[in-house]
PDB file of C-alpha atoms in Angstrom:
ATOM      1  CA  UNK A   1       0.000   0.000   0.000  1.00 96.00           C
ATOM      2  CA  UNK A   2       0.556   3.835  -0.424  1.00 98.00           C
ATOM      3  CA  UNK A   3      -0.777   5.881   2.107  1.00 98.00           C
ATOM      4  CA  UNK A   4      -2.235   9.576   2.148  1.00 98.00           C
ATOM      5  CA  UNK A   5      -2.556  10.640   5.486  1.00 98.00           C
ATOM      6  CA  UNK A   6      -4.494  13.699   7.031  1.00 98.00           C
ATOM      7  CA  UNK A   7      -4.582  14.561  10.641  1.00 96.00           C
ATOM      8  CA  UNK A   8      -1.331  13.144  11.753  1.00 97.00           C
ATOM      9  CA  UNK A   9      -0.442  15.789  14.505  1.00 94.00           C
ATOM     10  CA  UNK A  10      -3.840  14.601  16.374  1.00 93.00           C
ATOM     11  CA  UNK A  11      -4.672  11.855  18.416  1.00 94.00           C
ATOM     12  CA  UNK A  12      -6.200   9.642  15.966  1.00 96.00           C
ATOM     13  CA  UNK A  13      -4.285  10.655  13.337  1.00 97.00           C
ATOM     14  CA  UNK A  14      -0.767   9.786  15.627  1.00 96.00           C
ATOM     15  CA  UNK A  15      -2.067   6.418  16.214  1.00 97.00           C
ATOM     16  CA  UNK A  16      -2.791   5.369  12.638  1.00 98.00           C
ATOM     17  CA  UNK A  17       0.804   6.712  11.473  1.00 98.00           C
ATOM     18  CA  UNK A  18       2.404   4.452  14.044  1.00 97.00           C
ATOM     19  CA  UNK A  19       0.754   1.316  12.778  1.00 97.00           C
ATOM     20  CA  UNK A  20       1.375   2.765   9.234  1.00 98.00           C
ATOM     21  CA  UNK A  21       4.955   2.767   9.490  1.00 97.00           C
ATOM     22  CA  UNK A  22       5.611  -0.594  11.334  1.00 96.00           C
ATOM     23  CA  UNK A  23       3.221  -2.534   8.884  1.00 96.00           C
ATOM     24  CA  UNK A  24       5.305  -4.547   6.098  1.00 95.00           C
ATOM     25  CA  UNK A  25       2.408  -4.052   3.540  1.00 96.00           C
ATOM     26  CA  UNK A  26       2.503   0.255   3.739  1.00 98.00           C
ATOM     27  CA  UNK A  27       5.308   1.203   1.082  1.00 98.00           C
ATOM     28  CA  UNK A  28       5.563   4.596   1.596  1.00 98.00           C
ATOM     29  CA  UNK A  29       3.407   7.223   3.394  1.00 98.00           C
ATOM     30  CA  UNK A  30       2.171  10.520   2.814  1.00 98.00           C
ATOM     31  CA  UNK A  31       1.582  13.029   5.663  1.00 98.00           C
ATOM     32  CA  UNK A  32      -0.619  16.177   4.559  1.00 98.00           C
ATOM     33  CA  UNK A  33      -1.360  18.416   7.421  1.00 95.00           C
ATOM     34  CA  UNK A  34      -0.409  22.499   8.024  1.00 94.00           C
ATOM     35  CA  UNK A  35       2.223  21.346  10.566  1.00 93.00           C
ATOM     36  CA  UNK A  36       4.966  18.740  10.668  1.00 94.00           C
ATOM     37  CA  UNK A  37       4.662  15.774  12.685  1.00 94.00           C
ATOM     38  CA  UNK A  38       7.943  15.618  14.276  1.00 90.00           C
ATOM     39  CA  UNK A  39       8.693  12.466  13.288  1.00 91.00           C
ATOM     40  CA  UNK A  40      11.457  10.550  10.864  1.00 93.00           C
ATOM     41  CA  UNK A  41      10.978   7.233   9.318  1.00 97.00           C
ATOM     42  CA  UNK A  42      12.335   5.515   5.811  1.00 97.00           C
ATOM     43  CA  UNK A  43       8.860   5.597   4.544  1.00 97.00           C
ATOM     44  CA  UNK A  44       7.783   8.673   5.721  1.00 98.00           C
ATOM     45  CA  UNK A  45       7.222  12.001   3.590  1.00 97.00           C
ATOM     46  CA  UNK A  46       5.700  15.126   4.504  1.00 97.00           C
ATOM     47  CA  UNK A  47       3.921  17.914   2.808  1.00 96.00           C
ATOM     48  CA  UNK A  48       3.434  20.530   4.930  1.00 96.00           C
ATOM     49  CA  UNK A  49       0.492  23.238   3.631  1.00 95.00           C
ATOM     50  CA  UNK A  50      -1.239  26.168   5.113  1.00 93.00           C
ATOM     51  CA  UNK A  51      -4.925  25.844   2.680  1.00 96.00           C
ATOM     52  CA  UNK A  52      -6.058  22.452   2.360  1.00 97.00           C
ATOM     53  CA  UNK A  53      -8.565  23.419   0.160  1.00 97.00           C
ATOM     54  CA  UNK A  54      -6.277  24.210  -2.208  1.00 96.00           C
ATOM     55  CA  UNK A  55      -4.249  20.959  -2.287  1.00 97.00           C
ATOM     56  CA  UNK A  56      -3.042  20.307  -6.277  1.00 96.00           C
ATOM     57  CA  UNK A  57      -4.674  16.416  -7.466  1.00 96.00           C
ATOM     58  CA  UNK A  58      -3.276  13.741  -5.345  1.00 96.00           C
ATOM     59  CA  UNK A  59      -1.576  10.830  -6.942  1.00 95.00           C
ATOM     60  CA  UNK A  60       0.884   8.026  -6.682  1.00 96.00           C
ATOM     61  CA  UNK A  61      -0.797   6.870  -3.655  1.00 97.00           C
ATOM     62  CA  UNK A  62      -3.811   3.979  -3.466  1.00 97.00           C
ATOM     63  CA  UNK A  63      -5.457   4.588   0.328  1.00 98.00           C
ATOM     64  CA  UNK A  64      -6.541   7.337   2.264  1.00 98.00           C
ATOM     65  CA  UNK A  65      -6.945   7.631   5.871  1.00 98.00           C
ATOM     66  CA  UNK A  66      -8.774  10.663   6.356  1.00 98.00           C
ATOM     67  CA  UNK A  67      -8.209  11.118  10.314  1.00 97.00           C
ATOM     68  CA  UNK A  68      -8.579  15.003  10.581  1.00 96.00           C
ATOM     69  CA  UNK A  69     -11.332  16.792  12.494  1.00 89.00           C
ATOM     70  CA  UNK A  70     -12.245  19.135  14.795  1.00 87.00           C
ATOM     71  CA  UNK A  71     -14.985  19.081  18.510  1.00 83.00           C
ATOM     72  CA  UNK A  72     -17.649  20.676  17.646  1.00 83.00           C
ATOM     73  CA  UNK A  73     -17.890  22.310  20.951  1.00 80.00           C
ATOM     74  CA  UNK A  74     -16.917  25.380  21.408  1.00 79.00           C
ATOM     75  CA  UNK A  75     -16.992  25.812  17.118  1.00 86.00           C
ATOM     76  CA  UNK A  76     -19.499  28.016  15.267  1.00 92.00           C
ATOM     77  CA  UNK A  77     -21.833  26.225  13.116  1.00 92.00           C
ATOM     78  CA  UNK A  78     -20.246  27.339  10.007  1.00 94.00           C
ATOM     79  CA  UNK A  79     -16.734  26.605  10.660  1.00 94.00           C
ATOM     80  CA  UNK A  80     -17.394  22.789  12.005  1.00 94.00           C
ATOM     81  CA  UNK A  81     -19.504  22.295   8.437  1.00 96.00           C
ATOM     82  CA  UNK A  82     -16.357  23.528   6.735  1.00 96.00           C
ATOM     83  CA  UNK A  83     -13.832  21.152   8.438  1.00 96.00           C
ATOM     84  CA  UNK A  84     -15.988  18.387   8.448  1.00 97.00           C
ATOM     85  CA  UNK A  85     -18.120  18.455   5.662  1.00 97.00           C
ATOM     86  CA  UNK A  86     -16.591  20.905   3.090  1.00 98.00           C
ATOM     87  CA  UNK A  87     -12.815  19.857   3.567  1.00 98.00           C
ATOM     88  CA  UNK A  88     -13.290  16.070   3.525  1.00 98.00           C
ATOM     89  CA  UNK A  89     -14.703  16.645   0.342  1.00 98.00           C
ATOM     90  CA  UNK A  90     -12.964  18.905  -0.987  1.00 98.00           C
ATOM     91  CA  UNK A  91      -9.731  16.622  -0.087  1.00 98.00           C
ATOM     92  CA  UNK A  92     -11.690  13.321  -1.420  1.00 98.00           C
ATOM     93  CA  UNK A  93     -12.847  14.514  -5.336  1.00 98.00           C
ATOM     94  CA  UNK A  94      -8.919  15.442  -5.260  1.00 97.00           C
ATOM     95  CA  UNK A  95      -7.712  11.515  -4.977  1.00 98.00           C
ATOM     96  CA  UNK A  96      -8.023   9.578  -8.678  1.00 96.00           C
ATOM     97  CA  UNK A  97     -10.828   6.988  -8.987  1.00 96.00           C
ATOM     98  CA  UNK A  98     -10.306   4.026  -7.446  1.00 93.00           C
ATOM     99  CA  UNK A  99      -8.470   5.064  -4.123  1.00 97.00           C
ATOM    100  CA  UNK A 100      -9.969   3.618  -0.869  1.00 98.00           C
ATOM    101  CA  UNK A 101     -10.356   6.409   1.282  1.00 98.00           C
ATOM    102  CA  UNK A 102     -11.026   5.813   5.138  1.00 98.00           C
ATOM    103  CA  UNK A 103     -12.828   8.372   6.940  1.00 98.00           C
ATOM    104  CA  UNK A 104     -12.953   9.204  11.104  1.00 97.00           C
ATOM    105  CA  UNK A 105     -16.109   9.708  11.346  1.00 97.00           C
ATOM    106  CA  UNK A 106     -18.001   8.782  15.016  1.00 95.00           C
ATOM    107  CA  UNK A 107     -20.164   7.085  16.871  1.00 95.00           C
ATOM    108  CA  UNK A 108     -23.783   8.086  17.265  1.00 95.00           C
ATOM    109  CA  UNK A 109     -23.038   9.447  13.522  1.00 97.00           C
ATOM    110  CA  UNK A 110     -27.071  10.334  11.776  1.00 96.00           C
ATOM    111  CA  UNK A 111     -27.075   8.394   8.074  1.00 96.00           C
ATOM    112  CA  UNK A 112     -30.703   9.826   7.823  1.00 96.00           C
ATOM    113  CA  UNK A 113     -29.312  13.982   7.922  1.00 96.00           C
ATOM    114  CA  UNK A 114     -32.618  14.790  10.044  1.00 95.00           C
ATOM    115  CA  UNK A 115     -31.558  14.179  13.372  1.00 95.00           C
ATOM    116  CA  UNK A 116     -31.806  16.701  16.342  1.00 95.00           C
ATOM    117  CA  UNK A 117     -27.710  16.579  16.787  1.00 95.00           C
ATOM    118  CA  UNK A 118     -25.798  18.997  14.575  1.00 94.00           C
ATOM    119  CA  UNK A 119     -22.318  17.391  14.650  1.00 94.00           C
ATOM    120  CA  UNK A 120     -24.391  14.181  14.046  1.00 96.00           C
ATOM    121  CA  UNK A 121     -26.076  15.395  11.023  1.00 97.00           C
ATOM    122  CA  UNK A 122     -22.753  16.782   8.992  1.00 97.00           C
ATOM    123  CA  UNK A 123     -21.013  13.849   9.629  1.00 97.00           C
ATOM    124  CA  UNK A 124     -23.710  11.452   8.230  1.00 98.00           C
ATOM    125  CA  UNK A 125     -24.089  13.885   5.193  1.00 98.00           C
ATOM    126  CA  UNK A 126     -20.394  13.836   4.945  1.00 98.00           C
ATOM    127  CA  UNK A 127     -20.417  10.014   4.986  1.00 98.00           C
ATOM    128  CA  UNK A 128     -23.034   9.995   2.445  1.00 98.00           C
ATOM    129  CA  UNK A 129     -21.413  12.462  -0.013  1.00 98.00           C
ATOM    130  CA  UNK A 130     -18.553  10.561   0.125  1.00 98.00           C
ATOM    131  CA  UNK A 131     -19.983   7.229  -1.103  1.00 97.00           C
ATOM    132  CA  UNK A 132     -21.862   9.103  -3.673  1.00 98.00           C
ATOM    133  CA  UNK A 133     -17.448   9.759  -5.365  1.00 98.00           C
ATOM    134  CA  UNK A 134     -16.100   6.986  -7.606  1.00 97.00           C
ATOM    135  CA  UNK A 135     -13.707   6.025  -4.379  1.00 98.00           C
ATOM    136  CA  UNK A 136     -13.869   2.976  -2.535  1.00 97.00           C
ATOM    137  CA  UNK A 137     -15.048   4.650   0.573  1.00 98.00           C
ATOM    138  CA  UNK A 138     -15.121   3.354   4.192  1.00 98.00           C
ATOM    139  CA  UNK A 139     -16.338   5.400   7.475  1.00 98.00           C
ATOM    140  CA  UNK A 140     -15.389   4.241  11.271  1.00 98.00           C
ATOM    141  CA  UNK A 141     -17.479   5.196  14.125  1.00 97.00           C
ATOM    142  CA  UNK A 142     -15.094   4.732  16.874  1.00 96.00           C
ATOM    143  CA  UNK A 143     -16.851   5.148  20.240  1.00 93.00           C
ATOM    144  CA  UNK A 144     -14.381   6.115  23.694  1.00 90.00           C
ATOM    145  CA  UNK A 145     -10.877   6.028  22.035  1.00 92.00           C
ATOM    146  CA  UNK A 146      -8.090   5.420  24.563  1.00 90.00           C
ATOM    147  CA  UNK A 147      -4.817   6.543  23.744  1.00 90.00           C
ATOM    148  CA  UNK A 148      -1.379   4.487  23.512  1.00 90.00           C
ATOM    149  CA  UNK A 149       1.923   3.924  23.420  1.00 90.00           C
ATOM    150  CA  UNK A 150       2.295   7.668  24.763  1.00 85.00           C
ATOM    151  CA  UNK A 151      -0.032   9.001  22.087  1.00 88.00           C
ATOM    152  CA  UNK A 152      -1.594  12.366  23.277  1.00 77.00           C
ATOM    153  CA  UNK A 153      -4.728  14.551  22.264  1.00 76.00           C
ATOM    154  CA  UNK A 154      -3.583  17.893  21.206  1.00 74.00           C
ATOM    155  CA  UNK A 155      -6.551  19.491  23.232  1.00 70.00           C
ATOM    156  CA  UNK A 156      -4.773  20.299  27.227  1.00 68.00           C
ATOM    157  CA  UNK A 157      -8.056  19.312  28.122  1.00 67.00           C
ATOM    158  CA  UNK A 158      -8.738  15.977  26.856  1.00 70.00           C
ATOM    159  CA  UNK A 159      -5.103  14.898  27.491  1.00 71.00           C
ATOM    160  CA  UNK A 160      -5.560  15.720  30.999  1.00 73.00           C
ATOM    161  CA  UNK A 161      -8.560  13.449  30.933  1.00 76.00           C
ATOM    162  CA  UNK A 162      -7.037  10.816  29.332  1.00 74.00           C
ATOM    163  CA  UNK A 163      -4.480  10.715  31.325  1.00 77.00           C
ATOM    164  CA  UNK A 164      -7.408  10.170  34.211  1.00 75.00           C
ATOM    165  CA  UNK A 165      -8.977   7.231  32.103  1.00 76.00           C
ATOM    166  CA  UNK A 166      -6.040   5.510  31.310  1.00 77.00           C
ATOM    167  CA  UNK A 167      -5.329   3.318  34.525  1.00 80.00           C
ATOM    168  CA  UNK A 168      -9.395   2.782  34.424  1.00 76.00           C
ATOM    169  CA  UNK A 169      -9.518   2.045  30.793  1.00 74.00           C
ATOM    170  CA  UNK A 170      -9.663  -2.176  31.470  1.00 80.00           C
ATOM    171  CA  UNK A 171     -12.104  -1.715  33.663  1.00 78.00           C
ATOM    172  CA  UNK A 172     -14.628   0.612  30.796  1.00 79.00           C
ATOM    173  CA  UNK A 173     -13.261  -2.277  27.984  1.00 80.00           C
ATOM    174  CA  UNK A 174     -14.587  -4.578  30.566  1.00 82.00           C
ATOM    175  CA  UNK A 175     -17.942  -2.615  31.511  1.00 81.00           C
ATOM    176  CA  UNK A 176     -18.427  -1.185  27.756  1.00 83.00           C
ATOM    177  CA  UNK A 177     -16.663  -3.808  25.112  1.00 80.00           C
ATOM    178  CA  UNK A 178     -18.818  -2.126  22.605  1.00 85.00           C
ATOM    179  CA  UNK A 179     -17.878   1.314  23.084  1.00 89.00           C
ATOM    180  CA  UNK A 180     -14.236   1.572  23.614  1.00 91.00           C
ATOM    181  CA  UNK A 181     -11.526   1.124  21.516  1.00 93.00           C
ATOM    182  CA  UNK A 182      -7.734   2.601  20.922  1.00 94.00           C
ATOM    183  CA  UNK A 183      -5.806   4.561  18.973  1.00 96.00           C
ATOM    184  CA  UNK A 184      -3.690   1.093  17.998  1.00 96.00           C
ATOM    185  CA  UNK A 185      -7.063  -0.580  16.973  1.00 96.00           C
ATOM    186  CA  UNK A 186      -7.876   2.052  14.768  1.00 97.00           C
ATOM    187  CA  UNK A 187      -5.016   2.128  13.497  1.00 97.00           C
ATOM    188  CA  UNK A 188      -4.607  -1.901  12.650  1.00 97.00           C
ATOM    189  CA  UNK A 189      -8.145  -1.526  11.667  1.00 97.00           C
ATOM    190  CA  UNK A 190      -7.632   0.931   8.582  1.00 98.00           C
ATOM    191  CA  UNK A 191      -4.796  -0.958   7.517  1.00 97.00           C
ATOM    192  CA  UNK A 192      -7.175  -4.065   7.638  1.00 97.00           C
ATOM    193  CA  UNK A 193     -10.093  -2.299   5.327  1.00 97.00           C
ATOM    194  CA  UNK A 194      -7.267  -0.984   2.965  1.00 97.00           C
ATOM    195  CA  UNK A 195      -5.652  -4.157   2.325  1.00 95.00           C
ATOM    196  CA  UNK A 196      -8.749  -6.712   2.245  1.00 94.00           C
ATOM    197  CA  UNK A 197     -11.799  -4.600   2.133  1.00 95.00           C
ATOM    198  CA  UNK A 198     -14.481  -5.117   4.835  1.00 96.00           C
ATOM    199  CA  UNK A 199     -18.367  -6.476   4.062  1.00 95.00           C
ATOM    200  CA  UNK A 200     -19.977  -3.212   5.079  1.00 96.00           C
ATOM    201  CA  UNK A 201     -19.084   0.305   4.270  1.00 97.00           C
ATOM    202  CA  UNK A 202     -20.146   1.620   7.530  1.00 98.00           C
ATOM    203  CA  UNK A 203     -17.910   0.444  10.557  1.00 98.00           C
ATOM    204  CA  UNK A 204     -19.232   0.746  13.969  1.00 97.00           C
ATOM    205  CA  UNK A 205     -16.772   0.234  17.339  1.00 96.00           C
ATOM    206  CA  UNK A 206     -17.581  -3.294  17.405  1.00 95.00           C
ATOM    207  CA  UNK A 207     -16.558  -4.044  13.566  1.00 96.00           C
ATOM    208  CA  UNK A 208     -12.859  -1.843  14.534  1.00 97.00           C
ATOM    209  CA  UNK A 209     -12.301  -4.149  17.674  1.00 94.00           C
ATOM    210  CA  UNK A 210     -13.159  -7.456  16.141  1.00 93.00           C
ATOM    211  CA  UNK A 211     -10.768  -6.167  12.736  1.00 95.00           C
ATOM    212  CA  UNK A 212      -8.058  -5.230  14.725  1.00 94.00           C
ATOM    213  CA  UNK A 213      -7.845  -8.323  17.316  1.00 88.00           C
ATOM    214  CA  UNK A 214      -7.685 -10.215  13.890  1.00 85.00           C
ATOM    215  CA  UNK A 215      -5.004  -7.932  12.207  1.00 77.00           C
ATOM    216  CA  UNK A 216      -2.741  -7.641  15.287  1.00 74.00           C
ATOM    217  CA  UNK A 217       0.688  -9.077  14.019  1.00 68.00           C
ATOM    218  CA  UNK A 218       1.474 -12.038  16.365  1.00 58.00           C
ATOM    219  CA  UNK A 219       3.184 -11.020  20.068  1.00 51.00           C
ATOM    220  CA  UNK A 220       1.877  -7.651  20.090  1.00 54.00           C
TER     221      UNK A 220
END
């Protein structure tokens, strides 16, 4: 595989570039983002760029994980429909035909557009505009995502309350199997849909556990 990736610097984003680069199958990867990510690797190429929206066509590369997002608390209306609707897209109709592109998208995510939720509603309408592209398209709706292998949220907030969660996090895996997950599943996960393709387009927290536990490479 070739691998596009946006939304490396963030949580989600960090974990799924880990698994990228220690993963025999990725060739080479491709970081996009407006900031570097710090990190050095034989396989690893940045392109650092301030307007996303005016990236040039994207090719050479056969998978995209789309990781890059923003709360939608604390963001006007407007701008979270920009990041999360208008910007996926605009980043999607750039890749060629073909490419399997993997999208963060969330749990509790509204296919229907009609719901009561905001956040809920662009992401299902992003979902759906994005299966509408000639792209062999794949959303995730992780649920709780737990942090690893010192893997932090770029929000002071959220890392202080992961940092909280993390000695209770067996305990919620125990109490909530269906709702947790990690950055390292995701991660294994994408790489799983990319190479073999998955039944469903649609990937709840359940279908990222059970396709990670069967990707993990043996003694990790």
């Amino acid at each position: 595989m070739k691998v596009v990736l946006f939304g490396a610097t963030g949580m989600v984003g960090q974990g799924v570039l880990r698994e990228c680069l220690r993963d025999e199958r990725v060739e080479a990867v491709l970081v996009v983002g407006r900031s570097p990510v710090g990190t050095s690797h034989p396989k690893l190429r940045e392109a650092v760029e301030q307007d996303l929206f005016a990236l040039a066509p994207i090719t050479g590369y056969d998978t995209c994980f789309f990781c890059l997002g923003v709360s939608s608390v604390g963001v006007a209306p407007e701008e979270y429909e920009r990041i999360t609707y208008q910007l996926t897209l605009s980043v999607a109709r750039k890749l060629p035909a073909d490419t399997t592109f993997v999208y963060v998208s969330g749990a509790g995510t509204d296919s229907t557009e009609r719901g009561r939720v905001r956040w809920a509603r662009v992401k299902g309408a992003t979902e759906n505009a994005l299966a509408r592209l000639p792209l062999r398209t794949f959303a995730f709706r992780p649920g709780y995502i737990q942090p690893l292998h010192g893997i932090t949220s770029k929000t002071p907030l959220y890392r202080v309350l992961y940092r909280v969660a993390m000695p209770l996090y067996p305990v919620l895996k125990r109490l909530f199997p269906r709702a947790v997950t990690t950055t390292e599943d995701i991660g294994l996960a994408m790489l799983a849909v990319a190479s073999s393709g998955y039944e469903k387009p649609i990937l709840e927290n359940t279908d990222i556990t059970a396709l990670a536990r069967r990707d993990r490479p043996a003694g990790s």
